[in-house]
mmCIF file of C-alpha atoms and ligand atoms in Angstrom:
data_model
loop_
_atom_site.group_PDB
_atom_site.id
_atom_site.type_symbol
_atom_site.label_atom_id
_atom_site.label_comp_id
_atom_site.label_asym_id
_atom_site.label_seq_id
_atom_site.Cartn_x
_atom_site.Cartn_y
_atom_site.Cartn_z
ATOM 1 C CA MET A 1 4.939 29.916 -30.783
ATOM 2 C CA SER A 2 4.614 28.630 -27.230
ATOM 3 C CA ARG A 3 4.061 25.234 -25.682
ATOM 4 C CA ILE A 4 1.076 25.527 -23.325
ATOM 5 C CA LEU A 5 -0.003 23.082 -20.625
ATOM 6 C CA ILE A 6 -3.739 23.062 -19.885
ATOM 7 C CA THR A 7 -5.303 21.210 -16.947
ATOM 8 C CA SER A 8 -8.936 20.401 -17.616
ATOM 9 C CA GLY A 9 -11.961 18.568 -16.279
ATOM 10 C CA PRO A 10 -12.651 17.132 -12.832
ATOM 11 C CA THR A 11 -10.581 14.624 -10.890
ATOM 12 C CA ARG A 12 -11.895 11.740 -8.792
ATOM 13 C CA GLN A 13 -10.890 10.587 -5.340
ATOM 14 C CA TYR A 14 -12.119 7.073 -4.691
ATOM 15 C CA LEU A 15 -13.233 5.879 -1.271
ATOM 16 C CA ASP A 16 -13.800 2.305 -2.423
ATOM 17 C CA PRO A 17 -13.591 0.626 -5.864
ATOM 18 C CA VAL A 18 -16.890 2.116 -7.047
ATOM 19 C CA ARG A 19 -17.531 5.331 -5.095
ATOM 20 C CA TYR A 20 -15.704 8.611 -5.486
ATOM 21 C CA LEU A 21 -15.764 12.318 -4.680
ATOM 22 C CA THR A 22 -15.557 14.674 -7.629
ATOM 23 C CA ASN A 23 -16.330 18.162 -8.917
ATOM 24 C CA ALA A 24 -18.879 19.380 -11.450
ATOM 25 C CA SER A 25 -16.639 20.192 -14.405
ATOM 26 C CA SER A 26 -17.318 19.184 -18.007
ATOM 27 C CA GLY A 27 -13.943 20.005 -19.579
ATOM 28 C CA ARG A 28 -15.689 22.336 -22.060
ATOM 29 C CA MET A 29 -13.716 25.436 -21.091
ATOM 30 C CA GLY A 30 -10.459 23.430 -21.301
ATOM 31 C CA LYS A 31 -11.444 22.190 -24.741
ATOM 32 C CA ALA A 32 -12.303 25.735 -25.884
ATOM 33 C CA LEU A 33 -8.983 27.099 -24.586
ATOM 34 C CA ALA A 34 -7.062 24.274 -26.281
ATOM 35 C CA GLU A 35 -8.790 25.069 -29.591
ATOM 36 C CA SER A 36 -7.998 28.792 -29.259
ATOM 37 C CA ALA A 37 -4.364 28.093 -28.365
ATOM 38 C CA LEU A 38 -3.942 25.727 -31.323
ATOM 39 C CA ALA A 39 -5.637 28.236 -33.655
ATOM 40 C CA ALA A 40 -3.117 30.862 -32.466
ATOM 41 C CA GLY A 41 -0.313 28.506 -33.536
ATOM 42 C CA HIS A 42 0.734 27.192 -30.123
ATOM 43 C CA GLU A 43 1.501 23.616 -29.080
ATOM 44 C CA VAL A 44 -0.921 22.273 -26.479
ATOM 45 C CA VAL A 45 -0.578 19.551 -23.852
ATOM 46 C CA ILE A 46 -3.819 18.791 -21.963
ATOM 47 C CA VAL A 47 -3.774 16.925 -18.649
ATOM 48 C CA SER A 48 -7.402 15.987 -18.122
ATOM 49 C CA GLY A 49 -9.539 14.114 -15.649
ATOM 50 C CA PRO A 50 -12.404 11.930 -16.909
ATOM 51 C CA VAL A 51 -14.617 13.923 -19.328
ATOM 52 C CA GLU A 52 -17.014 13.290 -22.193
ATOM 53 C CA VAL A 53 -15.827 16.182 -24.374
ATOM 54 C CA GLN A 54 -13.498 15.411 -27.276
ATOM 55 C CA TYR A 55 -10.321 17.440 -27.173
ATOM 56 C CA PRO A 56 -8.940 18.742 -30.486
ATOM 57 C CA ALA A 57 -6.841 16.231 -32.406
ATOM 58 C CA GLY A 58 -3.907 18.638 -32.554
ATOM 59 C CA ALA A 59 -3.417 18.555 -28.762
ATOM 60 C CA GLU A 60 -1.424 15.983 -26.818
ATOM 61 C CA VAL A 61 -3.840 14.612 -24.188
ATOM 62 C CA ILE A 62 -2.645 12.943 -20.974
ATOM 63 C CA PRO A 63 -5.611 11.339 -19.171
ATOM 64 C CA VAL A 64 -5.557 11.127 -15.370
ATOM 65 C CA ILE A 65 -8.060 10.151 -12.679
ATOM 66 C CA SER A 66 -6.983 11.646 -9.331
ATOM 67 C CA THR A 67 -5.574 15.022 -8.277
ATOM 68 C CA GLU A 68 -2.278 13.328 -7.315
ATOM 69 C CA GLU A 69 -2.036 11.860 -10.836
ATOM 70 C CA MET A 70 -2.848 15.274 -12.336
ATOM 71 C CA LEU A 71 -0.043 16.840 -10.305
ATOM 72 C CA ALA A 72 2.419 14.082 -11.271
ATOM 73 C CA ALA A 73 1.619 14.424 -15.000
ATOM 74 C CA CYS A 74 1.831 18.233 -14.822
ATOM 75 C CA SER A 75 5.101 18.148 -12.862
ATOM 76 C CA GLU A 76 6.627 16.116 -15.683
ATOM 77 C CA ALA A 77 5.176 18.242 -18.507
ATOM 78 C CA PHE A 78 5.559 21.759 -17.066
ATOM 79 C CA PRO A 79 9.373 22.131 -17.293
ATOM 80 C CA ASN A 80 9.052 21.692 -21.092
ATOM 81 C CA CYS A 81 6.241 24.243 -21.411
ATOM 82 C CA ASP A 82 6.277 28.042 -21.599
ATOM 83 C CA GLY A 83 3.149 28.430 -19.550
ATOM 84 C CA MET A 84 0.132 26.700 -18.049
ATOM 85 C CA ILE A 85 -3.575 27.385 -17.828
ATOM 86 C CA GLY A 86 -5.246 25.691 -14.852
ATOM 87 C CA VAL A 87 -8.886 25.361 -15.843
ATOM 88 C CA ALA A 88 -9.402 21.939 -14.256
ATOM 89 C CA ALA A 89 -11.568 21.469 -11.168
ATOM 90 C CA PRO A 90 -9.361 19.045 -9.227
ATOM 91 C CA CYS A 91 -11.084 17.389 -6.275
ATOM 92 C CA ASP A 92 -9.731 19.184 -3.200
ATOM 93 C CA TYR A 93 -10.270 16.360 -0.710
ATOM 94 C CA ARG A 94 -9.554 12.654 -0.581
ATOM 95 C CA PRO A 95 -10.783 10.102 1.912
ATOM 96 C CA ARG A 96 -8.014 9.380 4.422
ATOM 97 C CA ARG A 97 -8.701 5.693 4.004
ATOM 98 C CA VAL A 98 -9.403 4.062 0.631
ATOM 99 C CA HIS A 99 -11.197 0.732 1.071
ATOM 100 C CA GLU A 100 -10.047 -2.123 -1.150
ATOM 101 C CA GLN A 101 -13.484 -3.749 -1.242
ATOM 102 C CA LYS A 102 -16.853 -2.091 -1.820
ATOM 103 C CA LEU A 103 -18.226 -0.761 1.470
ATOM 104 C CA SER A 104 -21.437 -2.498 2.539
ATOM 105 C CA LYS A 105 -24.354 -0.579 3.977
ATOM 106 C CA THR A 106 -24.848 -1.087 7.708
ATOM 107 C CA GLY A 107 -27.876 1.092 8.426
ATOM 108 C CA ASP A 108 -25.633 3.480 10.402
ATOM 109 C CA PRO A 109 -24.300 6.843 9.171
ATOM 110 C CA LEU A 110 -20.934 6.572 7.441
ATOM 111 C CA VAL A 111 -18.346 9.067 8.679
ATOM 112 C CA LEU A 112 -15.686 10.016 6.141
ATOM 113 C CA HIS A 113 -12.399 11.571 7.240
ATOM 114 C CA LEU A 114 -11.212 13.792 4.389
ATOM 115 C CA ILE A 115 -7.796 15.313 3.851
ATOM 116 C CA GLU A 116 -6.745 17.952 1.336
ATOM 117 C CA THR A 117 -5.188 16.942 -1.952
ATOM 118 C CA PRO A 118 -2.267 18.942 -3.371
ATOM 119 C CA ASP A 119 -3.080 22.114 -5.308
ATOM 120 C CA VAL A 120 -1.796 21.635 -8.854
ATOM 121 C CA VAL A 121 -1.709 25.312 -9.868
ATOM 122 C CA ALA A 122 -0.144 26.422 -6.559
ATOM 123 C CA THR A 123 2.538 23.720 -6.830
ATOM 124 C CA LEU A 124 3.452 24.612 -10.415
ATOM 125 C CA GLY A 125 3.191 28.334 -9.587
ATOM 126 C CA SER A 126 5.745 27.894 -6.804
ATOM 127 C CA ARG A 127 8.098 26.143 -9.248
ATOM 128 C CA LYS A 128 7.715 28.383 -12.270
ATOM 129 C CA ARG A 129 10.890 29.783 -13.819
ATOM 130 C CA ALA A 130 11.228 33.492 -14.651
ATOM 131 C CA ASP A 131 10.443 32.664 -18.289
ATOM 132 C CA GLN A 132 7.260 30.724 -17.480
ATOM 133 C CA TRP A 133 3.723 31.943 -16.737
ATOM 134 C CA VAL A 134 0.716 30.499 -14.923
ATOM 135 C CA VAL A 135 -2.943 31.394 -15.427
ATOM 136 C CA GLY A 136 -5.444 30.155 -12.850
ATOM 137 C CA PHE A 137 -9.223 30.083 -12.724
ATOM 138 C CA ALA A 138 -11.408 30.899 -9.744
ATOM 139 C CA LEU A 139 -15.049 29.970 -9.390
ATOM 140 C CA GLU A 140 -16.535 31.966 -6.556
ATOM 141 C CA THR A 141 -20.022 32.390 -5.147
ATOM 142 C CA GLU A 142 -19.350 35.368 -2.812
ATOM 143 C CA ASP A 143 -16.798 38.195 -2.438
ATOM 144 C CA GLN A 144 -15.811 37.085 -5.913
ATOM 145 C CA ARG A 145 -13.103 39.565 -6.907
ATOM 146 C CA PHE A 146 -11.476 39.643 -3.475
ATOM 147 C CA ARG A 147 -11.320 35.860 -3.228
ATOM 148 C CA ALA A 148 -9.991 35.568 -6.776
ATOM 149 C CA ILE A 149 -7.157 38.023 -6.013
ATOM 150 C CA VAL A 150 -6.274 36.094 -2.832
ATOM 151 C CA LYS A 151 -6.052 32.890 -4.921
ATOM 152 C CA LEU A 152 -3.982 34.618 -7.595
ATOM 153 C CA GLU A 153 -1.395 35.599 -4.971
ATOM 154 C CA LYS A 154 -1.482 32.325 -3.057
ATOM 155 C CA LYS A 155 -1.006 30.295 -6.239
ATOM 156 C CA SER A 156 1.642 32.614 -7.794
ATOM 157 C CA CYS A 157 -0.489 33.205 -10.894
ATOM 158 C CA ASP A 158 0.239 35.880 -13.497
ATOM 159 C CA LEU A 159 -3.456 36.193 -14.347
ATOM 160 C CA ILE A 160 -6.618 34.748 -12.838
ATOM 161 C CA VAL A 161 -9.919 34.221 -14.630
ATOM 162 C CA LEU A 162 -12.908 34.714 -12.353
ATOM 163 C CA ASN A 163 -16.152 32.995 -13.199
ATOM 164 C CA GLY A 164 -19.380 32.367 -11.297
ATOM 165 C CA PRO A 165 -21.083 29.023 -10.602
ATOM 166 C CA ASP A 166 -23.253 29.441 -13.733
ATOM 167 C CA ALA A 167 -20.176 28.440 -15.748
ATOM 168 C CA MET A 168 -20.412 24.816 -14.635
ATOM 169 C CA ASN A 169 -21.653 22.448 -17.302
ATOM 170 C CA ALA A 170 -22.849 25.398 -19.396
ATOM 171 C CA ASN A 171 -22.076 26.342 -23.005
ATOM 172 C CA GLU A 172 -21.761 30.017 -22.147
ATOM 173 C CA ASN A 173 -19.589 31.853 -19.675
ATOM 174 C CA GLU A 174 -19.069 35.334 -18.235
ATOM 175 C CA VAL A 175 -15.632 36.092 -16.796
ATOM 176 C CA GLU A 176 -13.307 38.784 -15.518
ATOM 177 C CA VAL A 177 -9.578 38.470 -16.157
ATOM 178 C CA ILE A 178 -7.492 39.927 -13.306
ATOM 179 C CA ASP A 179 -3.756 40.644 -13.461
ATOM 180 C CA ALA A 180 -1.083 40.256 -10.776
ATOM 181 C CA GLN A 181 -1.675 43.862 -9.623
ATOM 182 C CA GLY A 182 -5.338 43.031 -8.968
ATOM 183 C CA GLN A 183 -6.555 45.067 -11.972
ATOM 184 C CA VAL A 184 -9.432 43.804 -14.109
ATOM 185 C CA VAL A 185 -7.863 43.640 -17.579
ATOM 186 C CA GLY A 186 -10.729 41.961 -19.425
ATOM 187 C CA GLU A 187 -14.459 41.346 -19.125
ATOM 188 C CA LEU A 188 -15.652 38.627 -21.478
ATOM 189 C CA ARG A 189 -19.066 37.102 -22.027
ATOM 190 C CA GLY A 190 -20.548 34.685 -24.548
ATOM 191 C CA ALA A 191 -20.067 31.174 -25.849
ATOM 192 C CA LYS A 192 -17.161 29.390 -24.126
ATOM 193 C CA SER A 193 -15.336 29.393 -27.496
ATOM 194 C CA GLU A 194 -15.552 33.204 -27.700
ATOM 195 C CA VAL A 195 -14.566 33.660 -24.066
ATOM 196 C CA ALA A 196 -11.629 31.281 -24.605
ATOM 197 C CA SER A 197 -10.314 33.230 -27.589
ATOM 198 C CA GLY A 198 -10.605 36.466 -25.574
ATOM 199 C CA ILE A 199 -8.600 34.883 -22.737
ATOM 200 C CA MET A 200 -5.969 33.603 -25.200
ATOM 201 C CA GLN A 201 -5.691 37.082 -26.701
ATOM 202 C CA ILE A 202 -5.030 38.595 -23.256
ATOM 203 C CA ILE A 203 -2.460 35.847 -22.533
ATOM 204 C CA SER A 204 -0.747 36.534 -25.889
ATOM 205 C CA GLU A 205 -0.598 40.282 -25.290
ATOM 206 C CA ARG A 206 0.584 40.127 -21.674
ATOM 207 C CA LEU A 207 2.487 36.895 -21.145
ATOM 208 C CA ILE A 208 3.807 35.610 -24.466
ATOM 209 C CA HIS A 209 6.839 37.513 -25.675
ATOM 210 C CA GLY A 210 8.359 37.188 -29.140
HETATM 211 O O1 C5P B 1 -10.473 25.171 -6.223
HETATM 212 P P1 C5P B 1 -10.013 26.605 -6.399
HETATM 213 O O2 C5P B 1 -11.138 27.577 -6.521
HETATM 214 O O3 C5P B 1 -8.974 27.009 -5.407
HETATM 215 O O4 C5P B 1 -9.329 26.614 -7.846
HETATM 216 C C1 C5P B 1 -8.683 27.747 -8.339
HETATM 217 C C2 C5P B 1 -7.603 27.335 -9.321
HETATM 218 O O5 C5P B 1 -6.752 26.371 -8.742
HETATM 219 C C3 C5P B 1 -8.081 26.718 -10.626
HETATM 220 O O6 C5P B 1 -7.219 27.190 -11.633
HETATM 221 C C4 C5P B 1 -7.911 25.240 -10.414
HETATM 222 O O7 C5P B 1 -7.616 24.576 -11.620
HETATM 223 C C5 C5P B 1 -6.713 25.190 -9.492
HETATM 224 N N1 C5P B 1 -6.684 24.064 -8.556
HETATM 225 C C6 C5P B 1 -5.684 23.121 -8.678
HETATM 226 N N2 C5P B 1 -5.593 22.075 -7.783
HETATM 227 C C7 C5P B 1 -6.498 21.952 -6.810
HETATM 228 C C8 C5P B 1 -7.528 22.899 -6.665
HETATM 229 C C9 C5P B 1 -7.596 23.944 -7.559
HETATM 230 O O8 C5P B 1 -4.873 23.220 -9.608
HETATM 231 N N3 C5P B 1 -6.408 20.933 -5.948
#
């Protein structure tokens, strides 16, 4: 039995008290992976941005809002986990300036200066011990396999799951699972629950020992 950290859902980066940047992620794939991991007898910790889905009762859920909070929660949880699955869609940019009061309209264009947020998977990947594993996701619209392999290397992942933009907010998914040598080791299609159990099976066979 392993203890598995799953990041799930979108994060938000506020520019004033009511407006924020975010990503289109429902948390459904994270929920499906948590259910598959629990069904396989593993312990599950989910660090999730704001979502409507209900995570399984057997999982420990740590709610967060921003990418920085997601990274902080994961940094604390990861040392006590055997591996992590990064299925969240953390917001990659934050406004350089966060206004304390709601911005009023002026009739002029509003220019936002955005800076990159930290990459949760890449940060944990760079810190993983020899006995830990990291599985990332990549959602690509062009040069899909090439870009996924570049991300796998950049983020020190052991496997990367490549899906297309049709996965967003959908009940079904079609994915390729790619290993650290760049080989496609699984092609899965169907309901997110079926795809999730296929991914968990590949993780069990390749990354979970004993
Ligand atoms: O956004 P990108 O396509 O690079 O995401 C690929 C992987 O990196 C996903 O597993 C996602 O959860 C993770 N990621 C992250 N922190 C970010 C951006 C992406 O953990 N700021």
